mmCIF file of C-alpha atoms in Angstrom:
data_model
loop_
_atom_site.group_PDB
_atom_site.id
_atom_site.type_symbol
_atom_site.label_atom_id
_atom_site.label_comp_id
_atom_site.label_asym_id
_atom_site.label_seq_id
_atom_site.Cartn_x
_atom_site.Cartn_y
_atom_site.Cartn_z
ATOM 1 C CA UNK A 2 59.210 -3.258 -38.458
ATOM 2 C CA UNK A 3 55.769 -2.014 -39.506
ATOM 3 C CA UNK A 4 54.374 -5.510 -39.084
ATOM 4 C CA UNK A 5 55.667 -5.746 -35.505
ATOM 5 C CA UNK A 6 54.228 -2.331 -34.701
ATOM 6 C CA UNK A 7 50.838 -3.292 -36.192
ATOM 7 C CA UNK A 8 50.737 -6.583 -34.245
ATOM 8 C CA UNK A 9 51.653 -4.851 -30.963
ATOM 9 C CA UNK A 10 48.969 -2.198 -31.500
ATOM 10 C CA UNK A 11 46.383 -4.903 -32.249
ATOM 11 C CA UNK A 12 47.358 -6.858 -29.127
ATOM 12 C CA UNK A 13 47.139 -3.694 -27.021
ATOM 13 C CA UNK A 14 43.684 -2.838 -28.389
ATOM 14 C CA UNK A 15 42.420 -6.392 -27.771
ATOM 15 C CA UNK A 16 43.759 -6.328 -24.187
ATOM 16 C CA UNK A 17 42.106 -2.965 -23.504
ATOM 17 C CA UNK A 18 38.790 -4.214 -24.894
ATOM 18 C CA UNK A 19 38.967 -7.398 -22.799
ATOM 19 C CA UNK A 20 39.753 -5.398 -19.656
ATOM 20 C CA UNK A 21 36.875 -3.024 -20.394
ATOM 21 C CA UNK A 22 34.562 -6.007 -20.925
ATOM 22 C CA UNK A 23 35.548 -7.583 -17.583
ATOM 23 C CA UNK A 24 34.930 -4.260 -15.827
ATOM 24 C CA UNK A 25 31.456 -3.882 -17.338
ATOM 25 C CA UNK A 26 30.151 -7.358 -16.399
ATOM 26 C CA UNK A 27 28.039 -7.280 -13.237
ATOM 27 C CA UNK A 28 28.954 -9.327 -10.192
ATOM 28 C CA UNK A 29 26.804 -12.451 -9.622
ATOM 29 C CA UNK A 30 26.263 -14.397 -6.390
ATOM 30 C CA UNK A 31 25.391 -18.076 -6.193
ATOM 31 C CA UNK A 32 24.569 -20.052 -3.063
ATOM 32 C CA UNK A 33 26.788 -23.119 -2.904
ATOM 33 C CA UNK A 34 24.906 -26.367 -2.134
ATOM 34 C CA UNK A 35 26.801 -27.109 1.070
ATOM 35 C CA UNK A 36 24.944 -28.869 3.856
ATOM 36 C CA UNK A 37 26.863 -28.067 7.031
ATOM 37 C CA UNK A 38 24.813 -30.608 8.988
ATOM 38 C CA UNK A 39 26.477 -33.416 7.022
ATOM 39 C CA UNK A 40 29.979 -32.230 7.914
ATOM 40 C CA UNK A 41 31.488 -34.993 10.049
ATOM 41 C CA UNK A 42 34.441 -33.027 11.412
ATOM 42 C CA UNK A 43 32.482 -30.102 12.822
ATOM 43 C CA UNK A 44 30.231 -30.184 15.876
ATOM 44 C CA UNK A 45 27.367 -28.210 14.424
ATOM 45 C CA UNK A 46 25.438 -26.354 13.366
ATOM 46 C CA UNK A 47 22.429 -26.897 15.555
ATOM 47 C CA UNK A 48 18.857 -26.055 14.463
ATOM 48 C CA UNK A 49 19.394 -22.582 15.969
ATOM 49 C CA UNK A 50 22.364 -21.876 13.675
ATOM 50 C CA UNK A 51 22.626 -21.327 9.958
ATOM 51 C CA UNK A 52 25.586 -21.251 7.606
ATOM 52 C CA UNK A 53 25.416 -20.032 4.006
ATOM 53 C CA UNK A 54 28.329 -19.944 1.590
ATOM 54 C CA UNK A 55 28.180 -17.922 -1.613
ATOM 55 C CA UNK A 56 30.505 -17.909 -4.580
ATOM 56 C CA UNK A 57 31.101 -14.615 -6.391
ATOM 57 C CA UNK A 58 31.252 -14.755 -10.179
ATOM 58 C CA UNK A 59 32.631 -12.004 -12.446
ATOM 59 C CA UNK A 60 35.033 -10.613 -9.850
ATOM 60 C CA UNK A 61 37.840 -10.068 -12.372
ATOM 61 C CA UNK A 62 39.068 -6.479 -12.735
ATOM 62 C CA UNK A 63 36.896 -5.352 -9.802
ATOM 63 C CA UNK A 64 38.456 -3.587 -6.861
ATOM 64 C CA UNK A 65 38.030 -5.012 -3.373
ATOM 65 C CA UNK A 66 35.927 -1.979 -2.448
ATOM 66 C CA UNK A 67 33.566 -2.614 -5.379
ATOM 67 C CA UNK A 68 33.180 -6.274 -4.413
ATOM 68 C CA UNK A 69 32.457 -5.373 -0.791
ATOM 69 C CA UNK A 70 29.872 -2.765 -1.821
ATOM 70 C CA UNK A 71 28.121 -5.285 -4.090
ATOM 71 C CA UNK A 72 28.117 -7.908 -1.307
ATOM 72 C CA UNK A 73 26.630 -5.404 1.164
ATOM 73 C CA UNK A 74 23.924 -4.466 -1.364
ATOM 74 C CA UNK A 75 23.203 -8.163 -1.975
ATOM 75 C CA UNK A 76 22.834 -8.798 1.760
ATOM 76 C CA UNK A 77 20.576 -5.753 2.134
ATOM 77 C CA UNK A 78 18.216 -7.348 -0.409
ATOM 78 C CA UNK A 79 18.340 -10.900 0.917
ATOM 79 C CA UNK A 80 18.537 -10.861 4.737
ATOM 80 C CA UNK A 81 15.755 -9.817 7.093
ATOM 81 C CA UNK A 82 15.703 -9.327 10.879
ATOM 82 C CA UNK A 83 13.272 -12.236 11.320
ATOM 83 C CA UNK A 84 15.865 -14.547 9.718
ATOM 84 C CA UNK A 85 18.447 -13.387 12.241
ATOM 85 C CA UNK A 86 15.939 -14.003 15.069
ATOM 86 C CA UNK A 87 15.206 -17.502 13.763
ATOM 87 C CA UNK A 88 18.869 -18.506 14.294
ATOM 88 C CA UNK A 89 19.849 -16.859 17.614
ATOM 89 C CA UNK A 90 23.023 -18.947 18.092
ATOM 90 C CA UNK A 91 24.501 -17.716 14.846
ATOM 91 C CA UNK A 92 23.679 -16.842 11.279
ATOM 92 C CA UNK A 93 26.798 -16.840 9.145
ATOM 93 C CA UNK A 94 27.337 -15.876 5.513
ATOM 94 C CA UNK A 95 30.673 -16.261 3.733
ATOM 95 C CA UNK A 96 31.522 -14.992 0.255
ATOM 96 C CA UNK A 97 34.256 -16.606 -1.843
ATOM 97 C CA UNK A 98 35.873 -15.736 -5.183
ATOM 98 C CA UNK A 99 35.165 -18.232 -7.924
ATOM 99 C CA UNK A 100 38.052 -20.452 -8.960
ATOM 100 C CA UNK A 101 38.591 -23.696 -10.861
ATOM 101 C CA UNK A 102 37.718 -25.741 -7.758
ATOM 102 C CA UNK A 103 35.330 -23.375 -5.998
ATOM 103 C CA UNK A 104 32.235 -22.668 -8.072
ATOM 104 C CA UNK A 105 28.456 -22.739 -7.697
ATOM 105 C CA UNK A 106 28.447 -26.548 -7.976
ATOM 106 C CA UNK A 107 31.089 -27.066 -5.280
ATOM 107 C CA UNK A 108 30.378 -29.934 -2.898
ATOM 108 C CA UNK A 109 32.223 -30.811 0.275
ATOM 109 C CA UNK A 110 33.764 -34.266 0.634
ATOM 110 C CA UNK A 111 31.927 -36.329 3.232
ATOM 111 C CA UNK A 112 35.192 -37.655 4.670
ATOM 112 C CA UNK A 113 36.355 -34.096 5.425
ATOM 113 C CA UNK A 114 39.248 -34.153 2.933
ATOM 114 C CA UNK A 115 37.901 -31.089 1.100
ATOM 115 C CA UNK A 116 35.567 -28.717 2.934
ATOM 116 C CA UNK A 117 34.816 -25.049 2.466
ATOM 117 C CA UNK A 118 37.196 -24.106 5.282
ATOM 118 C CA UNK A 119 40.076 -25.329 3.103
ATOM 119 C CA UNK A 120 39.345 -22.449 0.741
ATOM 120 C CA UNK A 121 39.479 -19.504 3.148
ATOM 121 C CA UNK A 122 42.275 -17.958 1.066
ATOM 122 C CA UNK A 123 39.554 -17.196 -1.520
ATOM 123 C CA UNK A 124 37.123 -15.729 1.022
ATOM 124 C CA UNK A 125 36.257 -12.097 0.409
ATOM 125 C CA UNK A 126 33.985 -11.394 3.326
ATOM 126 C CA UNK A 127 32.255 -12.978 6.316
ATOM 127 C CA UNK A 128 29.086 -11.757 8.038
ATOM 128 C CA UNK A 129 27.999 -13.212 11.338
ATOM 129 C CA UNK A 130 24.991 -12.365 13.497
ATOM 130 C CA UNK A 131 24.383 -13.802 16.972
ATOM 131 C CA UNK A 132 21.667 -12.857 19.477
ATOM 132 C CA UNK A 133 22.879 -12.417 23.054
ATOM 133 C CA UNK A 134 20.254 -11.328 25.602
ATOM 134 C CA UNK A 135 18.428 -8.406 23.955
ATOM 135 C CA UNK A 136 21.191 -7.456 21.541
ATOM 136 C CA UNK A 137 22.444 -8.656 18.190
ATOM 137 C CA UNK A 138 26.199 -9.132 18.034
ATOM 138 C CA UNK A 139 27.417 -8.426 14.523
ATOM 139 C CA UNK A 140 30.783 -9.229 13.018
ATOM 140 C CA UNK A 141 31.762 -7.522 9.766
ATOM 141 C CA UNK A 142 35.262 -7.204 8.342
ATOM 142 C CA UNK A 143 36.664 -8.631 11.552
ATOM 143 C CA UNK A 144 35.112 -5.800 13.593
ATOM 144 C CA UNK A 145 32.512 -6.479 16.253
ATOM 145 C CA UNK A 146 29.441 -4.422 17.086
ATOM 146 C CA UNK A 147 26.281 -4.654 19.154
ATOM 147 C CA UNK A 148 22.853 -3.527 17.995
ATOM 148 C CA UNK A 149 19.834 -3.537 20.357
ATOM 149 C CA UNK A 150 17.201 -6.023 19.223
ATOM 150 C CA UNK A 151 14.604 -3.240 19.493
ATOM 151 C CA UNK A 152 16.354 -1.379 16.636
ATOM 152 C CA UNK A 153 15.862 -4.406 14.426
ATOM 153 C CA UNK A 154 12.090 -3.988 14.658
ATOM 154 C CA UNK A 155 12.281 -0.660 12.863
ATOM 155 C CA UNK A 156 11.915 -1.481 9.212
ATOM 156 C CA UNK A 157 14.608 -3.887 8.092
ATOM 157 C CA UNK A 158 17.919 -3.097 9.686
ATOM 158 C CA UNK A 159 20.116 -3.131 6.623
ATOM 159 C CA UNK A 160 23.651 -4.411 6.441
ATOM 160 C CA UNK A 161 24.856 -0.991 5.331
ATOM 161 C CA UNK A 162 23.308 0.529 8.487
ATOM 162 C CA UNK A 163 24.907 -2.195 10.600
ATOM 163 C CA UNK A 164 28.271 -1.491 9.044
ATOM 164 C CA UNK A 165 27.883 2.215 9.905
ATOM 165 C CA UNK A 166 26.992 1.289 13.508
ATOM 166 C CA UNK A 167 30.218 -0.708 13.700
ATOM 167 C CA UNK A 168 32.135 2.179 12.141
ATOM 168 C CA UNK A 169 32.717 0.933 8.603
ATOM 169 C CA UNK A 170 31.691 3.241 5.795
ATOM 170 C CA UNK A 171 30.699 1.445 2.583
ATOM 171 C CA UNK A 172 31.950 3.167 -0.559
ATOM 172 C CA UNK A 173 29.602 4.701 -3.041
#
């Protein structure tokens, strides 16, 4: 009986330490080498559109709110208003959880049998910017918002500010 108790305590301690380790590892983002221009089954993108797909590593034991906050912070560091202006017909960024098939080396099949859209069940978040007249139409979390292009000239209009304009409050 003592042996069973000792083994169960050891297993519990190991599980707690593993969980703690997963929680402490920082989230990493990798751009997947997907060239949307080579996609035969899609009619785009044009030179005025851009599509980027990122895979999120170390997402285990992280809450959805934590992942979203890290993605927003990552976008704040890596996107600038001039990039959004460069692609007025649409600048799109998707973030996916890493899996056995979907990792930083993922490549789409040229015949269309396996493309990134087949893995939307692993998508965490989608950002999309589109310039219409003198406004930037932003889509975050399925909500739409409009930001005047003039506001984008003030410093760098961060993703966290855009999400507040749309009415989404990032966690702290």
